[in-house]
mmCIF file with all atom_site columns, C-alpha atoms in Angstrom:
data_model
loop_
_atom_site.group_PDB
_atom_site.id
_atom_site.type_symbol
_atom_site.label_atom_id
_atom_site.label_alt_id
_atom_site.label_comp_id
_atom_site.label_asym_id
_atom_site.label_entity_id
_atom_site.label_seq_id
_atom_site.pdbx_PDB_ins_code
_atom_site.Cartn_x
_atom_site.Cartn_y
_atom_site.Cartn_z
_atom_site.occupancy
_atom_site.B_iso_or_equiv
_atom_site.pdbx_formal_charge
_atom_site.auth_seq_id
_atom_site.auth_comp_id
_atom_site.auth_asym_id
_atom_site.auth_atom_id
_atom_site.pdbx_PDB_model_num
ATOM 1   C CA . MET C 1 1   ? -0.323  -0.188  -0.145 1.00 87.00 ? 390 MET C CA 1
ATOM 2   C CA . GLU C 1 2   ? 1.228   3.311   -0.430 1.00 96.00 ? 391 GLU C CA 1
ATOM 3   C CA . LEU C 1 3   ? 2.337   5.883   1.661  1.00 97.00 ? 392 LEU C CA 1
ATOM 4   C CA . ALA C 1 4   ? -0.751  8.250   1.801  1.00 97.00 ? 393 ALA C CA 1
ATOM 5   C CA . ASP C 1 5   ? -3.708  5.729   1.410  1.00 97.00 ? 394 ASP C CA 1
ATOM 6   C CA . LEU C 1 6   ? -1.994  4.270   4.366  1.00 98.00 ? 395 LEU C CA 1
ATOM 7   C CA . TYR C 1 7   ? -1.886  6.908   6.323  1.00 98.00 ? 396 TYR C CA 1
ATOM 8   C CA . ARG C 1 8   ? -4.895  8.446   4.623  1.00 98.00 ? 397 ARG C CA 1
ATOM 9   C CA . ARG C 1 9   ? -6.869  5.219   5.619  1.00 98.00 ? 398 ARG C CA 1
ATOM 10  C CA . SER C 1 10  ? -5.558  5.488   8.853  1.00 98.00 ? 399 SER C CA 1
ATOM 11  C CA . VAL C 1 11  ? -6.790  8.222   9.905  1.00 98.00 ? 400 VAL C CA 1
ATOM 12  C CA . GLU C 1 12  ? -9.435  8.228   8.461  1.00 98.00 ? 401 GLU C CA 1
ATOM 13  C CA . GLY C 1 13  ? -9.977  4.644   10.950 1.00 97.00 ? 402 GLY C CA 1
ATOM 14  C CA . TRP C 1 14  ? -9.337  6.606   13.730 1.00 98.00 ? 403 TRP C CA 1
ATOM 15  C CA . THR C 1 15  ? -12.183 9.387   12.797 1.00 98.00 ? 404 THR C CA 1
ATOM 16  C CA . ALA C 1 16  ? -14.695 7.154   12.381 1.00 98.00 ? 405 ALA C CA 1
ATOM 17  C CA . ARG C 1 17  ? -14.078 5.905   16.065 1.00 98.00 ? 406 ARG C CA 1
ATOM 18  C CA . VAL C 1 18  ? -14.099 9.207   17.116 1.00 98.00 ? 407 VAL C CA 1
ATOM 19  C CA . GLU C 1 19  ? -17.475 10.590  15.125 1.00 98.00 ? 408 GLU C CA 1
ATOM 20  C CA . THR C 1 20  ? -18.971 7.198   17.333 1.00 96.00 ? 409 THR C CA 1
ATOM 21  C CA . ILE C 1 21  ? -18.248 7.399   21.095 1.00 97.00 ? 410 ILE C CA 1
ATOM 22  C CA . PRO C 1 22  ? -20.876 8.029   23.432 1.00 95.00 ? 411 PRO C CA 1
ATOM 23  C CA . ALA C 1 23  ? -21.537 10.793  25.365 1.00 94.00 ? 412 ALA C CA 1
ATOM 24  C CA . ASP C 1 24  ? -21.456 9.162   29.285 1.00 94.00 ? 413 ASP C CA 1
ATOM 25  C CA . ARG C 1 25  ? -18.060 7.029   28.056 1.00 95.00 ? 414 ARG C CA 1
ATOM 26  C CA . TRP C 1 26  ? -15.362 10.455  27.554 1.00 97.00 ? 415 TRP C CA 1
ATOM 27  C CA . ASP C 1 27  ? -14.131 9.518   30.738 1.00 96.00 ? 416 ASP C CA 1
ATOM 28  C CA . ALA C 1 28  ? -14.077 6.302   30.602 1.00 96.00 ? 417 ALA C CA 1
ATOM 29  C CA . PRO C 1 29  ? -10.898 4.328   31.196 1.00 97.00 ? 418 PRO C CA 1
ATOM 30  C CA . THR C 1 30  ? -8.840  2.504   27.934 1.00 97.00 ? 419 THR C CA 1
ATOM 31  C CA . PRO C 1 31  ? -5.747  0.758   27.361 1.00 96.00 ? 420 PRO C CA 1
ATOM 32  C CA . CYS C 1 32  ? -3.500  3.440   27.355 1.00 92.00 ? 421 CYS C CA 1
ATOM 33  C CA . THR C 1 33  ? -3.419  2.905   31.765 1.00 88.00 ? 422 THR C CA 1
ATOM 34  C CA . ASP C 1 34  ? -2.944  6.723   32.003 1.00 91.00 ? 423 ASP C CA 1
ATOM 35  C CA . TRP C 1 35  ? -5.963  7.967   30.019 1.00 96.00 ? 424 TRP C CA 1
ATOM 36  C CA . THR C 1 36  ? -9.295  8.233   29.891 1.00 97.00 ? 425 THR C CA 1
ATOM 37  C CA . VAL C 1 37  ? -11.251 8.500   26.308 1.00 98.00 ? 426 VAL C CA 1
ATOM 38  C CA . ARG C 1 38  ? -10.827 12.193  26.977 1.00 98.00 ? 427 ARG C CA 1
ATOM 39  C CA . ASP C 1 39  ? -6.975  12.340  27.240 1.00 98.00 ? 428 ASP C CA 1
ATOM 40  C CA . LEU C 1 40  ? -6.546  9.311   24.591 1.00 98.00 ? 429 LEU C CA 1
ATOM 41  C CA . VAL C 1 41  ? -8.820  11.591  21.915 1.00 98.00 ? 430 VAL C CA 1
ATOM 42  C CA . ASN C 1 42  ? -6.977  14.585  23.016 1.00 98.00 ? 431 ASN C CA 1
ATOM 43  C CA . HIS C 1 43  ? -3.286  13.293  22.291 1.00 97.00 ? 432 HIS C CA 1
ATOM 44  C CA . VAL C 1 44  ? -4.336  12.356  18.624 1.00 98.00 ? 433 VAL C CA 1
ATOM 45  C CA . THR C 1 45  ? -6.308  15.764  18.232 1.00 98.00 ? 434 THR C CA 1
ATOM 46  C CA . GLY C 1 46  ? -2.140  16.970  19.212 1.00 97.00 ? 435 GLY C CA 1
ATOM 47  C CA . GLU C 1 47  ? -0.443  15.019  16.825 1.00 97.00 ? 436 GLU C CA 1
ATOM 48  C CA . ASP C 1 48  ? -2.939  16.049  14.312 1.00 98.00 ? 437 ASP C CA 1
ATOM 49  C CA . ALA C 1 49  ? -2.880  20.015  15.352 1.00 98.00 ? 438 ALA C CA 1
ATOM 50  C CA . TRP C 1 50  ? 1.437   19.774  15.284 1.00 97.00 ? 439 TRP C CA 1
ATOM 51  C CA . THR C 1 51  ? 1.470   17.319  11.752 1.00 98.00 ? 440 THR C CA 1
ATOM 52  C CA . VAL C 1 52  ? 0.239   21.245  9.894  1.00 98.00 ? 441 VAL C CA 1
ATOM 53  C CA . PRO C 1 53  ? 3.126   23.183  10.902 1.00 98.00 ? 442 PRO C CA 1
ATOM 54  C CA . LEU C 1 54  ? 5.242   20.344  11.262 1.00 97.00 ? 443 LEU C CA 1
ATOM 55  C CA . MET C 1 55  ? 4.859   19.417  7.738  1.00 98.00 ? 444 MET C CA 1
ATOM 56  C CA . ARG C 1 56  ? 5.325   22.993  6.518  1.00 97.00 ? 445 ARG C CA 1
ATOM 57  C CA . GLY C 1 57  ? 8.855   23.532  7.707  1.00 96.00 ? 446 GLY C CA 1
ATOM 58  C CA . ALA C 1 58  ? 8.093   24.338  11.331 1.00 96.00 ? 447 ALA C CA 1
ATOM 59  C CA . THR C 1 59  ? 10.301  23.855  14.589 1.00 95.00 ? 448 THR C CA 1
ATOM 60  C CA . ILE C 1 60  ? 9.374   22.604  17.719 1.00 93.00 ? 449 ILE C CA 1
ATOM 61  C CA . ALA C 1 61  ? 10.925  25.767  18.973 1.00 94.00 ? 450 ALA C CA 1
ATOM 62  C CA . GLU C 1 62  ? 8.710   27.507  16.399 1.00 95.00 ? 451 GLU C CA 1
ATOM 63  C CA . VAL C 1 63  ? 5.683   26.106  17.757 1.00 95.00 ? 452 VAL C CA 1
ATOM 64  C CA . GLY C 1 64  ? 6.199   26.184  20.825 1.00 90.00 ? 453 GLY C CA 1
ATOM 65  C CA . ASN C 1 65  ? 3.772   25.761  23.581 1.00 92.00 ? 454 ASN C CA 1
ATOM 66  C CA . THR C 1 66  ? 0.923   26.654  21.442 1.00 92.00 ? 455 THR C CA 1
ATOM 67  C CA . LEU C 1 67  ? -0.548  23.069  21.135 1.00 94.00 ? 456 LEU C CA 1
ATOM 68  C CA . ASP C 1 68  ? 0.019   21.758  24.552 1.00 93.00 ? 457 ASP C CA 1
ATOM 69  C CA . GLY C 1 69  ? -3.146  21.482  27.254 1.00 94.00 ? 458 GLY C CA 1
ATOM 70  C CA . ASP C 1 70  ? -6.174  20.634  26.207 1.00 96.00 ? 459 ASP C CA 1
ATOM 71  C CA . LEU C 1 71  ? -7.242  21.222  23.067 1.00 96.00 ? 460 LEU C CA 1
ATOM 72  C CA . LEU C 1 72  ? -10.866 19.967  22.761 1.00 98.00 ? 461 LEU C CA 1
ATOM 73  C CA . GLY C 1 73  ? -12.890 22.343  24.360 1.00 96.00 ? 462 GLY C CA 1
ATOM 74  C CA . ASP C 1 74  ? -16.660 22.480  24.525 1.00 96.00 ? 463 ASP C CA 1
ATOM 75  C CA . LYS C 1 75  ? -17.206 20.454  21.127 1.00 97.00 ? 464 LYS C CA 1
ATOM 76  C CA . PRO C 1 76  ? -14.566 17.453  21.756 1.00 98.00 ? 465 PRO C CA 1
ATOM 77  C CA . THR C 1 77  ? -15.722 15.706  18.636 1.00 98.00 ? 466 THR C CA 1
ATOM 78  C CA . ASP C 1 78  ? -15.764 18.283  15.951 1.00 98.00 ? 467 ASP C CA 1
ATOM 79  C CA . THR C 1 79  ? -12.400 19.794  17.313 1.00 98.00 ? 468 THR C CA 1
ATOM 80  C CA . ALA C 1 80  ? -10.844 16.108  16.715 1.00 98.00 ? 469 ALA C CA 1
ATOM 81  C CA . LEU C 1 81  ? -12.334 15.691  13.307 1.00 98.00 ? 470 LEU C CA 1
ATOM 82  C CA . ARG C 1 82  ? -11.390 18.740  12.096 1.00 98.00 ? 471 ARG C CA 1
ATOM 83  C CA . HIS C 1 83  ? -7.803  18.864  13.098 1.00 98.00 ? 472 HIS C CA 1
ATOM 84  C CA . ALA C 1 84  ? -7.513  15.357  11.458 1.00 98.00 ? 473 ALA C CA 1
ATOM 85  C CA . GLY C 1 85  ? -8.620  16.428  8.651  1.00 98.00 ? 474 GLY C CA 1
ATOM 86  C CA . ASP C 1 86  ? -6.478  19.346  8.614  1.00 98.00 ? 475 ASP C CA 1
ATOM 87  C CA . ALA C 1 87  ? -3.889  16.732  9.004  1.00 98.00 ? 476 ALA C CA 1
ATOM 88  C CA . MET C 1 88  ? -4.961  14.749  5.788  1.00 98.00 ? 477 MET C CA 1
ATOM 89  C CA . ASP C 1 89  ? -4.600  17.812  4.158  1.00 98.00 ? 478 ASP C CA 1
ATOM 90  C CA . VAL C 1 90  ? -1.143  18.906  5.159  1.00 98.00 ? 479 VAL C CA 1
ATOM 91  C CA . VAL C 1 91  ? -0.296  14.934  4.083  1.00 98.00 ? 480 VAL C CA 1
ATOM 92  C CA . ALA C 1 92  ? -1.791  14.873  1.164  1.00 98.00 ? 481 ALA C CA 1
ATOM 93  C CA . GLU C 1 93  ? 0.078   18.414  -0.248 1.00 97.00 ? 482 GLU C CA 1
ATOM 94  C CA . LYS C 1 94  ? 3.409   17.782  1.008  1.00 98.00 ? 483 LYS C CA 1
ATOM 95  C CA . LEU C 1 95  ? 4.074   14.246  1.489  1.00 97.00 ? 484 LEU C CA 1
ATOM 96  C CA . PRO C 1 96  ? 4.838   14.142  -2.214 1.00 97.00 ? 485 PRO C CA 1
ATOM 97  C CA . THR C 1 97  ? 7.389   16.627  -2.168 1.00 95.00 ? 486 THR C CA 1
ATOM 98  C CA . GLY C 1 98  ? 9.602   14.692  0.295  1.00 93.00 ? 487 GLY C CA 1
ATOM 99  C CA . GLY C 1 99  ? 12.187  16.359  2.688  1.00 95.00 ? 488 GLY C CA 1
ATOM 100 C CA . LYS C 1 100 ? 12.588  16.329  6.887  1.00 97.00 ? 489 LYS C CA 1
ATOM 101 C CA . VAL C 1 101 ? 10.416  17.166  9.265  1.00 97.00 ? 490 VAL C CA 1
ATOM 102 C CA . HIS C 1 102 ? 11.806  18.677  12.458 1.00 96.00 ? 491 HIS C CA 1
ATOM 103 C CA . LEU C 1 103 ? 10.604  16.421  15.380 1.00 95.00 ? 492 LEU C CA 1
ATOM 104 C CA . SER C 1 104 ? 11.742  16.393  19.093 1.00 91.00 ? 493 SER C CA 1
ATOM 105 C CA . TYR C 1 105 ? 14.719  14.072  19.039 1.00 91.00 ? 494 TYR C CA 1
ATOM 106 C CA . GLY C 1 106 ? 15.654  15.734  15.518 1.00 93.00 ? 495 GLY C CA 1
ATOM 107 C CA . ASP C 1 107 ? 15.340  16.078  11.575 1.00 96.00 ? 496 ASP C CA 1
ATOM 108 C CA . GLU C 1 108 ? 13.386  12.964  10.558 1.00 96.00 ? 497 GLU C CA 1
ATOM 109 C CA . ASP C 1 109 ? 12.609  12.009  7.054  1.00 97.00 ? 498 ASP C CA 1
ATOM 110 C CA . MET C 1 110 ? 8.928   12.742  6.120  1.00 97.00 ? 499 MET C CA 1
ATOM 111 C CA . ASP C 1 111 ? 8.160   9.372   5.229  1.00 97.00 ? 500 ASP C CA 1
ATOM 112 C CA . GLU C 1 112 ? 9.015   7.505   8.546  1.00 97.00 ? 501 GLU C CA 1
ATOM 113 C CA . TYR C 1 113 ? 7.254   11.003  10.367 1.00 98.00 ? 502 TYR C CA 1
ATOM 114 C CA . ILE C 1 114 ? 4.025   9.679   8.619  1.00 98.00 ? 503 ILE C CA 1
ATOM 115 C CA . TYR C 1 115 ? 4.692   6.338   8.950  1.00 98.00 ? 504 TYR C CA 1
ATOM 116 C CA . GLN C 1 116 ? 4.651   7.184   12.897 1.00 97.00 ? 505 GLN C CA 1
ATOM 117 C CA . LEU C 1 117 ? 1.459   8.767   12.227 1.00 98.00 ? 506 LEU C CA 1
ATOM 118 C CA . SER C 1 118 ? -0.017  6.153   10.687 1.00 98.00 ? 507 SER C CA 1
ATOM 119 C CA . ALA C 1 119 ? 0.849   3.741   13.491 1.00 97.00 ? 508 ALA C CA 1
ATOM 120 C CA . ASP C 1 120 ? -0.020  6.031   15.991 1.00 97.00 ? 509 ASP C CA 1
ATOM 121 C CA . HIS C 1 121 ? -3.671  6.584   14.457 1.00 98.00 ? 510 HIS C CA 1
ATOM 122 C CA . LEU C 1 122 ? -4.243  2.765   14.016 1.00 98.00 ? 511 LEU C CA 1
ATOM 123 C CA . MET C 1 123 ? -3.224  1.745   17.585 1.00 97.00 ? 512 MET C CA 1
ATOM 124 C CA . HIS C 1 124 ? -4.939  4.390   19.149 1.00 97.00 ? 513 HIS C CA 1
ATOM 125 C CA . ALA C 1 125 ? -8.405  3.978   17.330 1.00 98.00 ? 514 ALA C CA 1
ATOM 126 C CA . TRP C 1 126 ? -7.956  -0.002  18.205 1.00 97.00 ? 515 TRP C CA 1
ATOM 127 C CA . ASP C 1 127 ? -7.508  1.732   22.107 1.00 97.00 ? 516 ASP C CA 1
ATOM 128 C CA . LEU C 1 128 ? -10.255 3.807   21.238 1.00 98.00 ? 517 LEU C CA 1
ATOM 129 C CA . ALA C 1 129 ? -12.883 1.657   19.983 1.00 97.00 ? 518 ALA C CA 1
ATOM 130 C CA . ALA C 1 130 ? -11.803 -0.922  23.052 1.00 97.00 ? 519 ALA C CA 1
ATOM 131 C CA . ALA C 1 131 ? -12.461 1.443   25.476 1.00 97.00 ? 520 ALA C CA 1
ATOM 132 C CA . THR C 1 132 ? -16.068 2.820   24.170 1.00 96.00 ? 521 THR C CA 1
ATOM 133 C CA . GLY C 1 133 ? -17.310 -0.675  22.704 1.00 93.00 ? 522 GLY C CA 1
ATOM 134 C CA . GLY C 1 134 ? -16.791 0.135   18.943 1.00 94.00 ? 523 GLY C CA 1
ATOM 135 C CA . ASP C 1 135 ? -15.431 -1.499  16.430 1.00 95.00 ? 524 ASP C CA 1
ATOM 136 C CA . THR C 1 136 ? -11.689 -3.061  17.406 1.00 95.00 ? 525 THR C CA 1
ATOM 137 C CA . THR C 1 137 ? -11.945 -4.785  13.817 1.00 94.00 ? 526 THR C CA 1
ATOM 138 C CA . PHE C 1 138 ? -9.215  -3.448  11.000 1.00 94.00 ? 527 PHE C CA 1
ATOM 139 C CA . ASP C 1 139 ? -8.322  -3.772  7.547  1.00 92.00 ? 528 ASP C CA 1
ATOM 140 C CA . THR C 1 140 ? -6.081  -6.377  6.889  1.00 95.00 ? 529 THR C CA 1
ATOM 141 C CA . ASP C 1 141 ? -4.163  -4.140  4.283  1.00 96.00 ? 530 ASP C CA 1
ATOM 142 C CA . LEU C 1 142 ? -3.341  -1.415  7.008  1.00 96.00 ? 531 LEU C CA 1
ATOM 143 C CA . VAL C 1 143 ? -2.223  -4.073  9.987  1.00 97.00 ? 532 VAL C CA 1
ATOM 144 C CA . GLU C 1 144 ? -0.125  -5.363  7.249  1.00 97.00 ? 533 GLU C CA 1
ATOM 145 C CA . GLY C 1 145 ? 1.560   -2.219  6.457  1.00 97.00 ? 534 GLY C CA 1
ATOM 146 C CA . VAL C 1 146 ? 1.864   -0.771  10.161 1.00 97.00 ? 535 VAL C CA 1
ATOM 147 C CA . GLY C 1 147 ? 3.088   -4.522  11.624 1.00 96.00 ? 536 GLY C CA 1
ATOM 148 C CA . ALA C 1 148 ? 5.767   -4.423  8.542  1.00 96.00 ? 537 ALA C CA 1
ATOM 149 C CA . TRP C 1 149 ? 7.154   -1.088  9.488  1.00 97.00 ? 538 TRP C CA 1
ATOM 150 C CA . PHE C 1 150 ? 6.677   -1.662  12.748 1.00 96.00 ? 539 PHE C CA 1
ATOM 151 C CA . ALA C 1 151 ? 8.471   -4.803  12.967 1.00 94.00 ? 540 ALA C CA 1
ATOM 152 C CA . GLY C 1 152 ? 11.963  -2.526  12.494 1.00 93.00 ? 541 GLY C CA 1
ATOM 153 C CA . ARG C 1 153 ? 11.254  -0.158  14.820 1.00 95.00 ? 542 ARG C CA 1
ATOM 154 C CA . GLU C 1 154 ? 9.145   -2.238  17.493 1.00 95.00 ? 543 GLU C CA 1
ATOM 155 C CA . GLU C 1 155 ? 12.613  -2.655  20.520 1.00 94.00 ? 544 GLU C CA 1
ATOM 156 C CA . MET C 1 156 ? 13.795  0.433   19.751 1.00 94.00 ? 545 MET C CA 1
ATOM 157 C CA . TYR C 1 157 ? 9.858   1.565   20.757 1.00 94.00 ? 546 TYR C CA 1
ATOM 158 C CA . ARG C 1 158 ? 9.998   -0.421  23.860 1.00 95.00 ? 547 ARG C CA 1
ATOM 159 C CA . SER C 1 159 ? 13.541  0.963   25.372 1.00 95.00 ? 548 SER C CA 1
ATOM 160 C CA . ALA C 1 160 ? 12.419  3.948   25.065 1.00 93.00 ? 549 ALA C CA 1
ATOM 161 C CA . GLY C 1 161 ? 9.929   3.656   27.237 1.00 91.00 ? 550 GLY C CA 1
ATOM 162 C CA . VAL C 1 162 ? 6.885   4.615   24.082 1.00 90.00 ? 551 VAL C CA 1
ATOM 163 C CA . ILE C 1 163 ? 5.271   1.081   24.302 1.00 93.00 ? 552 ILE C CA 1
ATOM 164 C CA . GLY C 1 164 ? 5.038   -1.514  27.244 1.00 91.00 ? 553 GLY C CA 1
ATOM 165 C CA . PRO C 1 165 ? 5.763   -5.234  26.894 1.00 93.00 ? 554 PRO C CA 1
ATOM 166 C CA . ARG C 1 166 ? 5.248   -7.022  24.239 1.00 93.00 ? 555 ARG C CA 1
ATOM 167 C CA . VAL C 1 167 ? 1.521   -9.154  25.242 1.00 94.00 ? 556 VAL C CA 1
ATOM 168 C CA . GLU C 1 168 ? 2.260   -12.423 23.790 1.00 89.00 ? 557 GLU C CA 1
ATOM 169 C CA . ALA C 1 169 ? -1.593  -12.313 21.844 1.00 79.00 ? 558 ALA C CA 1
ATOM 170 C CA . GLY C 1 170 ? -1.265  -15.214 19.008 1.00 72.00 ? 559 GLY C CA 1
ATOM 171 C CA . GLY C 1 171 ? -3.143  -15.822 16.340 1.00 81.00 ? 560 GLY C CA 1
ATOM 172 C CA . ASP C 1 172 ? -4.018  -13.108 13.836 1.00 92.00 ? 561 ASP C CA 1
ATOM 173 C CA . PRO C 1 173 ? -2.134  -10.395 12.530 1.00 95.00 ? 562 PRO C CA 1
ATOM 174 C CA . GLN C 1 174 ? -3.988  -7.797  14.149 1.00 95.00 ? 563 GLN C CA 1
ATOM 175 C CA . SER C 1 175 ? -3.974  -9.394  17.583 1.00 95.00 ? 564 SER C CA 1
ATOM 176 C CA . ASP C 1 176 ? -0.030  -10.046 17.070 1.00 95.00 ? 565 ASP C CA 1
ATOM 177 C CA . LEU C 1 177 ? 0.118   -6.193  16.621 1.00 96.00 ? 566 LEU C CA 1
ATOM 178 C CA . ILE C 1 178 ? -1.181  -4.958  19.365 1.00 95.00 ? 567 ILE C CA 1
ATOM 179 C CA . GLY C 1 179 ? 0.285   -7.126  21.401 1.00 95.00 ? 568 GLY C CA 1
ATOM 180 C CA . ARG C 1 180 ? 3.810   -6.277  20.238 1.00 94.00 ? 569 ARG C CA 1
ATOM 181 C CA . ALA C 1 181 ? 2.511   -2.776  21.034 1.00 95.00 ? 570 ALA C CA 1
ATOM 182 C CA . GLY C 1 182 ? 2.286   -3.337  24.309 1.00 93.00 ? 571 GLY C CA 1
ATOM 183 C CA . ARG C 1 183 ? -1.696  -4.024  24.274 1.00 94.00 ? 572 ARG C CA 1
ATOM 184 C CA . ASP C 1 184 ? -3.563  -6.819  25.591 1.00 94.00 ? 573 ASP C CA 1
ATOM 185 C CA . PRO C 1 185 ? -6.025  -7.732  22.369 1.00 94.00 ? 574 PRO C CA 1
ATOM 186 C CA . ALA C 1 186 ? -8.131  -9.218  24.800 1.00 92.00 ? 575 ALA C CA 1
ATOM 187 C CA . TRP C 1 187 ? -8.774  -5.970  27.120 1.00 94.00 ? 576 TRP C CA 1
ATOM 188 C CA . THR C 1 188 ? -11.896 -4.572  27.837 1.00 91.00 ? 577 THR C CA 1
ATOM 189 C CA . PRO C 1 189 ? -13.131 -2.104  29.692 1.00 89.00 ? 578 PRO C CA 1
ATOM 190 C CA . PRO C 1 190 ? -14.025 -2.499  33.531 1.00 85.00 ? 579 PRO C CA 1
ATOM 191 C CA . GLN C 1 191 ? -16.984 -2.659  34.542 1.00 76.00 ? 580 GLN C CA 1
ATOM 192 C CA . ARG C 1 192 ? -18.831 0.136   36.461 1.00 63.00 ? 581 ARG C CA 1
#
């Protein structure tokens, strides 16, 4: 799958799950143990908000703290969808040009950054769906594309503390990817 398609489809999968968050689930726990549903959506919305200036060549210092804190406001779904749409637009525009983006750890190839964002959207879409009772099944092409990229980075992410210990899930490629990303594919929200 082309990288532009992988990214677009991973973001579309994310937004489809954001659109179906039940009103009473925004404070619910997620597989990301430190985050509620709202925290999780704010995190990905922040990623989307950062994508626009970074893809246009801005540095972390130039953006500063303008994207810190709660970005969701009173209309969290609308805000998340707007930022996702803006991010998809800038990626469609800038990805074909290639080049570098200026990330917190240094300059990175634009393609690598977009793979990172694709993986983040896919995994957090699973987190969100698991937390809200949504659809946790993903397109096999997305799982395959992200999984192939992630295979070469799993240990680096784990050693940096970005993901937890591997959960041996066994079985299908999606469960394997979720387990490799430090999540239990059988996770369900605690009973209320």
